Coordinates of C-alpha atoms in Angstrom, one line a residue:
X278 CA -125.7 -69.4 -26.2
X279 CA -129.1 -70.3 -24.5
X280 CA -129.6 -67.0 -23.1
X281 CA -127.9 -65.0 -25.9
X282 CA -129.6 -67.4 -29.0
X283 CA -126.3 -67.3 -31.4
X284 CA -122.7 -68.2 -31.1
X285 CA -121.6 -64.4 -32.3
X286 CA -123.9 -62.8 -29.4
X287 CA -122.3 -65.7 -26.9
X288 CA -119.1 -64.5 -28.2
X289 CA -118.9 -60.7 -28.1
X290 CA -120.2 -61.4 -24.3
X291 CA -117.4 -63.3 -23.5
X292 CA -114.8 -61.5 -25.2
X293 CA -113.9 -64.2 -27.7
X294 CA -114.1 -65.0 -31.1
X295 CA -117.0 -66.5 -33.1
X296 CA -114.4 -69.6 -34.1
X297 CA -113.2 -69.8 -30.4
X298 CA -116.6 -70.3 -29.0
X299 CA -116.9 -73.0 -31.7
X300 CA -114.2 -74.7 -31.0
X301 CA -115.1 -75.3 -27.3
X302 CA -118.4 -76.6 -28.2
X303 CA -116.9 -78.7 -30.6
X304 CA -114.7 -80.4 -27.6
X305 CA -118.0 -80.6 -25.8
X306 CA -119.7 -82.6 -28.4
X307 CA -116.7 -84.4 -28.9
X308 CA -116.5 -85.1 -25.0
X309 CA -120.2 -85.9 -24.2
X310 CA -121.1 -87.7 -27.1
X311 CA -124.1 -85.3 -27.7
X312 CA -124.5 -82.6 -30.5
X313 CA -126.4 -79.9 -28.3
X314 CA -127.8 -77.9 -30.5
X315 CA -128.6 -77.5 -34.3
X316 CA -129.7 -74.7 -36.6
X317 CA -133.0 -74.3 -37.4
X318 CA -135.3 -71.6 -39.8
X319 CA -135.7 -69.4 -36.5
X320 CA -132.3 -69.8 -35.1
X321 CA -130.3 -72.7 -32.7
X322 CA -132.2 -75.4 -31.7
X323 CA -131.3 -77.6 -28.3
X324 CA -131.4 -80.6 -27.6
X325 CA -132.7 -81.9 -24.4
X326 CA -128.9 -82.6 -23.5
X327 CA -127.7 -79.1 -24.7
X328 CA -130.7 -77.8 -22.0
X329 CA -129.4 -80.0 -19.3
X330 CA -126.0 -78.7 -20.0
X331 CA -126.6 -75.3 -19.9
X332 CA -128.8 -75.9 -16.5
X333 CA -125.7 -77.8 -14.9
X334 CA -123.2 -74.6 -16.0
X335 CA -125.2 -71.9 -14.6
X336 CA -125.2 -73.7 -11.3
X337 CA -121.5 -74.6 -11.6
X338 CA -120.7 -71.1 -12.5
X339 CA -122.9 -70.1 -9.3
X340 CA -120.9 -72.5 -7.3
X341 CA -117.9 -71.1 -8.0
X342 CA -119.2 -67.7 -6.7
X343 CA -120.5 -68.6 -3.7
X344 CA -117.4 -70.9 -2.9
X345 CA -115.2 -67.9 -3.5
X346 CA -117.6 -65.4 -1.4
X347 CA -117.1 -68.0 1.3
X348 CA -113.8 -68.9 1.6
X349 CA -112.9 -64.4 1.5
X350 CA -115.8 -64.4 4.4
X351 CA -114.0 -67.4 6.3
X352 CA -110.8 -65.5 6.2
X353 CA -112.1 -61.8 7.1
X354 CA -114.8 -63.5 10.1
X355 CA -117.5 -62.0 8.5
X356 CA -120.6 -63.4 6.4
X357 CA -122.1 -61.7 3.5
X358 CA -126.1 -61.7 2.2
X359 CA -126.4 -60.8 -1.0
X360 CA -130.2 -59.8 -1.9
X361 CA -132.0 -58.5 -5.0
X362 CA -134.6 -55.8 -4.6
X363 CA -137.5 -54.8 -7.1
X364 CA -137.2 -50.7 -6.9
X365 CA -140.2 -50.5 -5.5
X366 CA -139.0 -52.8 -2.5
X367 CA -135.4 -51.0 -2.7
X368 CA -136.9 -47.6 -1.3
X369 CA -140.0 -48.1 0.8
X370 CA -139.0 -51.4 2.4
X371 CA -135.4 -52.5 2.0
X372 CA -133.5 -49.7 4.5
X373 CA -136.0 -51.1 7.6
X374 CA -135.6 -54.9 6.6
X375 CA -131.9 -54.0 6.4
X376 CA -131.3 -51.8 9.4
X377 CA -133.3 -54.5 12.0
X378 CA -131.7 -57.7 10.3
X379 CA -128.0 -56.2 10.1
X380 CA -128.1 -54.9 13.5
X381 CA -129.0 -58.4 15.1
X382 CA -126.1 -59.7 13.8
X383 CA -122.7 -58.1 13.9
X384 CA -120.8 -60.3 11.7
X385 CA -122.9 -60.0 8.8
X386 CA -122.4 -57.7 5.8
X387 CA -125.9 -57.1 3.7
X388 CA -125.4 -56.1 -0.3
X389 CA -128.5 -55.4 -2.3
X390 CA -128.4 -54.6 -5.7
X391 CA -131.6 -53.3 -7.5
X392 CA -133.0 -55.5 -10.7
X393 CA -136.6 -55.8 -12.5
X394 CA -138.6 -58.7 -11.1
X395 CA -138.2 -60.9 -14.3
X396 CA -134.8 -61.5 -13.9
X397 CA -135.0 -62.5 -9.8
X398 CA -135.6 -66.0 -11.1
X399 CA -132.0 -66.5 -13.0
X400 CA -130.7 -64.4 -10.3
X401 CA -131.5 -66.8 -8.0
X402 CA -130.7 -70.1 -9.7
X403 CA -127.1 -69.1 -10.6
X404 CA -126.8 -68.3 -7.0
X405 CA -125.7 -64.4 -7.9
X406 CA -127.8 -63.4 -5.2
X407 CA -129.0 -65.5 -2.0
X408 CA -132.7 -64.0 -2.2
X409 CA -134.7 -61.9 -4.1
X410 CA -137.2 -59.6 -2.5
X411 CA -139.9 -58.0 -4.9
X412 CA -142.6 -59.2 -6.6
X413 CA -143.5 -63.2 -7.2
X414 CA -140.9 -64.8 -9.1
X415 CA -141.9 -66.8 -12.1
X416 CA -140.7 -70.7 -11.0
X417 CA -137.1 -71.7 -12.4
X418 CA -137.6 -75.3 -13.5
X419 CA -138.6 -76.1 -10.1
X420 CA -135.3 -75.4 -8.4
X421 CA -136.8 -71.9 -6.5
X422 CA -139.3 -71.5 -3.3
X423 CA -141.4 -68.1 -2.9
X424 CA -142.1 -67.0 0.2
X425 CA -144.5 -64.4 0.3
X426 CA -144.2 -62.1 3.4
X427 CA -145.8 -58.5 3.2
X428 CA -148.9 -57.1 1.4
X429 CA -149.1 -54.0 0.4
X430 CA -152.0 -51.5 -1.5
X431 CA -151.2 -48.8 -4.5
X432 CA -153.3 -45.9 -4.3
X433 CA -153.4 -42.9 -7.0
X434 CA -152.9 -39.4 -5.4
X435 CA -153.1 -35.7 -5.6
X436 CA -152.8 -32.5 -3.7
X437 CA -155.9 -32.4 -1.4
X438 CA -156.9 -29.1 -3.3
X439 CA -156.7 -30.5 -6.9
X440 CA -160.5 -30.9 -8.7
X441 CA -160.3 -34.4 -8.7
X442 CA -159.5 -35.1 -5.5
X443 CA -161.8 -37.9 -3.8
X444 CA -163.5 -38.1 -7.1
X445 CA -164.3 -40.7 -9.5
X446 CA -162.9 -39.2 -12.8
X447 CA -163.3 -40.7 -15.9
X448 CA -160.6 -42.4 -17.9
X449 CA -160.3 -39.2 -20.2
X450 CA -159.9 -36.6 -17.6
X451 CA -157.1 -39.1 -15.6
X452 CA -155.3 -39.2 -19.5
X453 CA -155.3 -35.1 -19.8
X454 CA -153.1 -35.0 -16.1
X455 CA -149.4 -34.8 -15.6
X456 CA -148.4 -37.9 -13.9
X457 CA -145.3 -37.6 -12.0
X458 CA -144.0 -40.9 -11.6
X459 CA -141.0 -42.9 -9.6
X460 CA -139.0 -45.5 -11.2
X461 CA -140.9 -48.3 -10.3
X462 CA -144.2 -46.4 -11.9
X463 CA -142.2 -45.7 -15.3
X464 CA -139.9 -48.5 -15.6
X465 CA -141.1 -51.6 -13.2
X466 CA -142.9 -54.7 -13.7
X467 CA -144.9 -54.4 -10.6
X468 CA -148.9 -53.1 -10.0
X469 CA -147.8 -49.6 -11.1
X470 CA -146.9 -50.2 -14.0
X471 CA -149.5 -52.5 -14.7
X472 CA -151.8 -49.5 -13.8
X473 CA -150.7 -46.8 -16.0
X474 CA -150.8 -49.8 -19.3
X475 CA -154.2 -49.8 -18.3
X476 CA -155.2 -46.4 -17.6
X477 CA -153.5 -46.0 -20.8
X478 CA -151.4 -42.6 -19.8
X479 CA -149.8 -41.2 -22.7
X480 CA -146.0 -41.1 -22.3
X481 CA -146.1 -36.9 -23.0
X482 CA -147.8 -36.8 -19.6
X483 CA -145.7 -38.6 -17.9
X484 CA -142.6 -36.9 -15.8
X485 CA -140.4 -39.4 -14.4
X486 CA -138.4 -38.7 -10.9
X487 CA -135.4 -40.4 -9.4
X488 CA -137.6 -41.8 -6.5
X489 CA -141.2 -42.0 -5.4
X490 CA -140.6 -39.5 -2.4
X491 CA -139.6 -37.4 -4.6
X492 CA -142.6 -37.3 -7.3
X493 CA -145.0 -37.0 -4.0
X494 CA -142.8 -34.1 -3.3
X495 CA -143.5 -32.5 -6.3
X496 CA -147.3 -33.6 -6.5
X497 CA -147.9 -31.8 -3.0
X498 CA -147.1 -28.6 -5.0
X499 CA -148.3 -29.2 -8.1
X500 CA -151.4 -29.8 -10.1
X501 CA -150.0 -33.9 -11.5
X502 CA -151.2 -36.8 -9.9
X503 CA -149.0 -39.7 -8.8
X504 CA -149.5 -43.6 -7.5
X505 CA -148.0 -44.5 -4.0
X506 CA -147.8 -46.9 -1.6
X507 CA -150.8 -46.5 1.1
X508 CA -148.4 -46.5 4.2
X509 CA -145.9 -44.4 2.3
X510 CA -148.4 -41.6 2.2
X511 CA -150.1 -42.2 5.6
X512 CA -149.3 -39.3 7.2
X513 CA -149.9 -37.4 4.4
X514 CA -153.5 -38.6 4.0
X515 CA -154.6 -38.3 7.7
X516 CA -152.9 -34.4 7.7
X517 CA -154.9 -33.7 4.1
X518 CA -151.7 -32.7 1.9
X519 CA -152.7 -35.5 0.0
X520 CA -156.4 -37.0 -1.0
X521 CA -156.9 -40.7 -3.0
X522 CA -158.9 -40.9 -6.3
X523 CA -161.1 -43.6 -6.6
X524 CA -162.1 -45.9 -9.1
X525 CA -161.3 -49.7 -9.8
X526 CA -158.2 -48.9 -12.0
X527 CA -157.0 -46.6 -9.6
X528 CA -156.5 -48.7 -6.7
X529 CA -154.1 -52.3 -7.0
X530 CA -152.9 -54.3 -4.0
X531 CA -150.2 -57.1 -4.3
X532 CA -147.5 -59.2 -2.1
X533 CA -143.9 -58.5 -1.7
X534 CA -142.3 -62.4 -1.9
X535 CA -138.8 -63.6 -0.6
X536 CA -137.6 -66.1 -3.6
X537 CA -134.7 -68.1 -3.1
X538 CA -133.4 -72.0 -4.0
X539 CA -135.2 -74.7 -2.5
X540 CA -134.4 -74.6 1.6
X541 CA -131.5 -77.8 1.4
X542 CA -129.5 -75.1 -1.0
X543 CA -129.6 -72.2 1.7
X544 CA -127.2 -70.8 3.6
X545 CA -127.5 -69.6 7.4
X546 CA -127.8 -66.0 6.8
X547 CA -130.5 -67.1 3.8
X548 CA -132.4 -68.7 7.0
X549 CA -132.0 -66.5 9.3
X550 CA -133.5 -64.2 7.2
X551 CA -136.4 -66.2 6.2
X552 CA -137.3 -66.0 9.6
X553 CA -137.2 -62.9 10.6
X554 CA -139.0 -61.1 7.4
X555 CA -142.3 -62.7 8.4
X556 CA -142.0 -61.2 11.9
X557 CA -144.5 -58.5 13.0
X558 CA -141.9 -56.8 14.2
X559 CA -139.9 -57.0 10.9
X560 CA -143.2 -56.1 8.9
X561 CA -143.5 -52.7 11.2
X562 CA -139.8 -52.1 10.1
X563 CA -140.2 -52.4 6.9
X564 CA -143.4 -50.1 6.6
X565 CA -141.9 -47.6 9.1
X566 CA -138.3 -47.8 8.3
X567 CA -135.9 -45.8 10.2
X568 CA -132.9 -46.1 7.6
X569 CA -130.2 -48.0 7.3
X570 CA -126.3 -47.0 7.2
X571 CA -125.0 -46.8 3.9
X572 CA -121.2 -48.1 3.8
X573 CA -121.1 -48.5 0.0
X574 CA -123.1 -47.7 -3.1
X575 CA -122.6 -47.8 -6.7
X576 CA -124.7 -46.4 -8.8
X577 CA -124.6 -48.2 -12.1
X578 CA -125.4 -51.7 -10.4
X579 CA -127.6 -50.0 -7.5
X580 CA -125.6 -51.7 -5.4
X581 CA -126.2 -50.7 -1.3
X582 CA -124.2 -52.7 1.4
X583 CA -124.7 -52.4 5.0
X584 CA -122.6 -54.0 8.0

């Protein structure tokens, strides 16, 4: 009902009844002598106990998942890190991180599933996922650490014959191109999409691809321009398929973070990986991955595991 804001929504999520939700909280009232919320003009209202309750259940529930995970590991020798990835991460880093970390240790089985950076945070806390590599985490009432581990630069790009190419156009002419855009460009909450809010790109100019590598694909052979990681298109650059625009709003540079509970709450494999993501040698691995092995995936979570 905290996340949600009604009983009805709480409910329908749940698979219950409005009056069966009710009566629970009714026994909880009954049981902890506090009233936990009441209805106000804009909806429920909680009180401090109803927050603190709420707090306490997500880490219960959390608990209960990690306990289970453990106890199938414990009976199958095996260990199991369970990480969230920003999309951006997801392509150009994860598979290196992955491939280097997994392979150092043969009794550990890696899961990442793919979320937007907002909801690392409550990923974390209910202890769904061990870490969450992406952008900075907004805090969690104090309960989470960020690490930050890798920086990384956004450039905007273009085939090395297009007009603009190693110009400084102005913000009209960048509005009149076909942008052709990854997921974390057109759907993220990372620099690139804080760069196309601000370059203002009208959505009828925007073409949207199932991966970055993919849209730089197409810009090679096309006339559309495209934001991409600087290391991503490297080679490109120093081979001149590609050039850089330039301009202040064309350029954006930011830190992949590691966010997890505070360290007393980790477990080994958390650690262990902790320590080696701030490795040079992890760092080369992850801006020159070499792929990872790919022993399950499910699309509708973006869920990849290796072992």
């Amino acid at each position: 009902m905290v996340r949600l804001g009604s009983v009805r929504a709480a409910a329908r999520e749940l698979g219950m009844t409005d009056s069966g939700v009710s009566m629970h909280i009714a026994q909880l009232r009954k049981e902890l002598g506090d009233p936990l919320y009441s209805r106000g003009p804009s909806g429920l209202v909680f009180t401090p106990g109803g927050l603190c309750l709420a707090g306490r259940a997500v880490e219960i529930l959390g608990l209960q998942r990690q306990t289970a995970l453990e106890v199938g590991q414990a009976g199958h020798g095996r260990r199991m890190l369970r990480i969230a990835a920003s999309p951006l991460f997801a392509e150009h880093a994860a598979p290196g991180l992955v491939d280097l970390f997994a392979s150092a240790a043969t009794d550990l089985s890696v899961e990442i599933s793919v979320h937007p950076a907002r909801r690392f945070a409550d990923l974390v806390a209910s202890r769904t996922v061990d870490v969450a590599l992406g952008p900075r985490a907004s805090d969690h009432r104090g309960q989470l650490s960020v690490c930050p581990f890798l920086h990384y630069e956004v450039l905007t790009v273009c085939a090395s014959d297009h007009p603009l190419a190693r110009t400084g156009p102005p913000l009209s002419r960048l509005q009149e191109q076909q942008w052709f855009l990854g997921p974390s460009a057109a759907a993220g909450d990372g620099p690139m999409r804080r760069m196309l809010r601000d370059l203002a790109v009208p959505d009828t100019r925007k073409r949207v691809f199932p991966s970055d590598a993919a849209a730089i694909e197409a810009v090679r052979q096309s006339t559309a321009l495209t934001l991409a990681l600087r290391y991503a298109v490297g080679d490109d650059l120093f081979d001149d398929s590609l050039a850089v625009l330039d301009g202040p709003d064309l350029h954006a540079d930011d830190d992949w973070c590691a966010t997890t509970l505070a360290p007393r709450h980790l477990q080994p494999a958390t650690v262990e990986l902790l320590h080696v993501i701030t490795t040079p040698h992890c760092r080369q691995a992850m801006t020159r991955p070499a792929g990872a092995d790919i022993t399950h995936y499910a699309p509708h979570t973006h869920v990849t595991r290796w072992s």
